[in-house]
Amino acid sequence: MENIVNKKVCGWKNLEREKKDGIFSFCDKYMDFLDEAKTEREAVKLIIGKLKNEGFVSILEKDTLVEGDKVYYNNRDKSVFASIIGKDEPTCGVNIIGAHIDSPRLDLKPNPMYEDGRLALFKTHYYGGIKKYQWTAIPLAIHGVVVKSNGERQEICIGEDSQDPIFTITDLLPHLSQNQNTKKLSEAIDGESLNLLIGSIPDEKNDSIKENILNILYEKYGILEIDFYSSELEIVPAFKARSLGFDRSMVASYGQDDRVCAYALLESLLESEESSVTKVAIFADKEEIGSVGNTGMCSESFDYFMNKILNLKNINYAGALNEVYCHSKMLSADVGAGVDPNYQDVSEKNNASFIGYGVELNKYTGSRGKSGASDANAEFVAYVRGVFEKNDIQYQVSELGKVDIGGGGTIAYILANKGVDVIDCGVPVISMHSPYEVTSKYDIYSAYLGYKAFFESSEKVKY
Ligand code: MN
Ligand code: MN
């Protein structure tokens, strides 16, 4: 008897002990990844380290490509493309899964350091869609690089070790908040007041706190004030990823959008069985600010990588790359919005994702009348459903929120514009873009299984 009614059940229900243990140990490693990779640069380092361990080599070192070859391309230490070459010609289509490894945060301005109110501070410029009030009065760490004009690169990570100092952005005491309390939430904290507190001891000779801090920076890292011009220093929450709930069923952490999908993708690529179709993984930068720049997916650096694959396989005719794209399939591995019990009114519950109910498919994104949407074709949705159902992977199909309440997009449309069949497929998140995002371990593991099955699938979409 077919299931006439689409009954949605919690993934944890009737789960065998062994499977549950597997999910929990997978997520223990995921939480380590979150703690080690709080920026796109750190994620690239970890991802390439793991790829190399599994036999991947830089595509720039290859002069030919054959079935079974494993290659990657490091795009300026901020994004990575990786591929396992299949038996079939890439022009028959490849299986792509793409996640992003940048997350909302605060960047330091190029002239960050100043002294005011007898304290030393750093000016910041926020990156991505943050709610500014969430970034005050929490412990913050500084991650990134400072590059000297001679090209020397100094990596910085302060605030993660328990012996390290941390930093914070102060907030107004309630006793004196009468004016602030009357402001709109979006205006209560000003972008220019997101200043990071970094020191308070004046220099013995000239009384300058700023100079005292500069002395410390010079002694410890050899950095001069002018070197901030050529730095990328990111302010991120200093707390660690933790299991959430008495039942430990969830993960709370900074940066799960979209490193949760990036991690599931990396593991799925490494664990996937051999298949005839070439597998391609994208770990993109700059998604949170519109996929712009030469490390974002709007850049042609991905075409460069795909063209390299074609060239190394001696497929050099004009239009070969279009041939690849127009026959390819892709999961845009990005997070969705899980229903938040505290804010249920933004979700239309028949078409919302619930955390713990499996990996989420978003047929389309966009806002208002599907403006800016990447809308997957029914035939392709059917294909992906088929892959998941055959492999017993629990999934849910949803929208971001109620119609006309807001909206959003991912990298899906960029590949769809090239001719690829694309659907958004990821993990539902609660408190998205906050310093402490919440996911379900069940969904994380379902995403991993879903990505793996998609990579291994070799059928054609039936049009
Ligand atoms: Mn995202
Ligand atoms: Mn995002």
PDB file of N, CA and C in Angstrom, residues 67 85-94 275-278 313 315 458 460:
ATOM      1  N   GLU A  67      40.589   8.713 -15.182  1.00  0.00           N
ATOM      2  CA  GLU A  67      39.583   8.231 -14.237  1.00  0.00           C
ATOM      3  C   GLU A  67      40.223   7.933 -12.872  1.00  0.00           C
ATOM      4  N   ILE A  85      37.741  12.580 -10.678  1.00  0.00           N
ATOM      5  CA  ILE A  85      37.447  12.392 -12.100  1.00  0.00           C
ATOM      6  C   ILE A  85      36.801  11.023 -12.336  1.00  0.00           C
ATOM      7  N   GLY A  86      35.675  11.039 -13.036  1.00  0.00           N
ATOM      8  CA  GLY A  86      34.960   9.793 -13.320  1.00  0.00           C
ATOM      9  C   GLY A  86      35.341   9.217 -14.671  1.00  0.00           C
ATOM     10  N   LYS A  87      34.709   8.105 -14.997  1.00  0.00           N
ATOM     11  CA  LYS A  87      34.981   7.412 -16.263  1.00  0.00           C
ATOM     12  C   LYS A  87      34.351   8.168 -17.441  1.00  0.00           C
ATOM     13  N   ASP A  88      33.120   8.667 -17.235  1.00  0.00           N
ATOM     14  CA  ASP A  88      32.411   9.369 -18.311  1.00  0.00           C
ATOM     15  C   ASP A  88      33.086  10.707 -18.619  1.00  0.00           C
ATOM     16  N   GLU A  89      32.968  11.150 -19.863  1.00  0.00           N
ATOM     17  CA  GLU A  89      33.499  12.468 -20.226  1.00  0.00           C
ATOM     18  C   GLU A  89      32.746  13.539 -19.429  1.00  0.00           C
ATOM     19  N   PRO A  90      33.434  14.575 -18.952  1.00  0.00           N
ATOM     20  CA  PRO A  90      32.746  15.645 -18.214  1.00  0.00           C
ATOM     21  C   PRO A  90      31.656  16.313 -19.057  1.00  0.00           C
ATOM     22  N   THR A  91      31.822  16.277 -20.380  1.00  0.00           N
ATOM     23  CA  THR A  91      30.817  16.908 -21.253  1.00  0.00           C
ATOM     24  C   THR A  91      29.472  16.171 -21.200  1.00  0.00           C
ATOM     25  N   CYS A  92      29.460  14.941 -20.635  1.00  0.00           N
ATOM     26  CA  CYS A  92      28.178  14.244 -20.408  1.00  0.00           C
ATOM     27  C   CYS A  92      27.494  14.787 -19.155  1.00  0.00           C
ATOM     28  N   GLY A  93      28.165  15.698 -18.442  1.00  0.00           N
ATOM     29  CA  GLY A  93      27.621  16.244 -17.203  1.00  0.00           C
ATOM     30  C   GLY A  93      28.390  15.737 -15.994  1.00  0.00           C
ATOM     31  N   VAL A  94      28.510  16.592 -14.981  1.00  0.00           N
ATOM     32  CA  VAL A  94      29.190  16.212 -13.741  1.00  0.00           C
ATOM     33  C   VAL A  94      28.228  16.433 -12.576  1.00  0.00           C
ATOM     34  N   SER A 275      32.189   6.162  -8.812  1.00  0.00           N
ATOM     35  CA  SER A 275      31.056   6.171  -9.735  1.00  0.00           C
ATOM     36  C   SER A 275      31.531   6.716 -11.071  1.00  0.00           C
ATOM     37  N   SER A 276      30.723   6.535 -12.103  1.00  0.00           N
ATOM     38  CA  SER A 276      31.174   6.878 -13.451  1.00  0.00           C
ATOM     39  C   SER A 276      31.207   8.395 -13.690  1.00  0.00           C
ATOM     40  N   VAL A 277      30.412   9.139 -12.918  1.00  0.00           N
ATOM     41  CA  VAL A 277      30.299  10.582 -13.141  1.00  0.00           C
ATOM     42  C   VAL A 277      31.352  11.341 -12.325  1.00  0.00           C
ATOM     43  N   THR A 278      31.939  12.351 -12.936  1.00  0.00           N
ATOM     44  CA  THR A 278      32.916  13.197 -12.236  1.00  0.00           C
ATOM     45  C   THR A 278      32.226  13.975 -11.121  1.00  0.00           C
ATOM     46  N   LYS A 313      42.069  16.782 -19.993  1.00  0.00           N
ATOM     47  CA  LYS A 313      41.491  15.582 -20.597  1.00  0.00           C
ATOM     48  C   LYS A 313      41.465  15.712 -22.120  1.00  0.00           C
ATOM     49  N   ILE A 315      40.006  17.856 -23.993  1.00  0.00           N
ATOM     50  CA  ILE A 315      38.725  18.253 -24.596  1.00  0.00           C
ATOM     51  C   ILE A 315      38.810  19.754 -24.776  1.00  0.00           C
ATOM     52  N   SER A 458      24.280   8.317 -10.929  1.00  0.00           N
ATOM     53  CA  SER A 458      24.802   8.473 -12.300  1.00  0.00           C
ATOM     54  C   SER A 458      23.695   8.453 -13.355  1.00  0.00           C
ATOM     55  N   LYS A 460      20.401   9.990 -15.547  1.00  0.00           N
ATOM     56  CA  LYS A 460      20.090  11.284 -16.162  1.00  0.00           C
ATOM     57  C   LYS A 460      18.762  11.792 -15.617  1.00  0.00           C
TER      58      LYS A 460
END
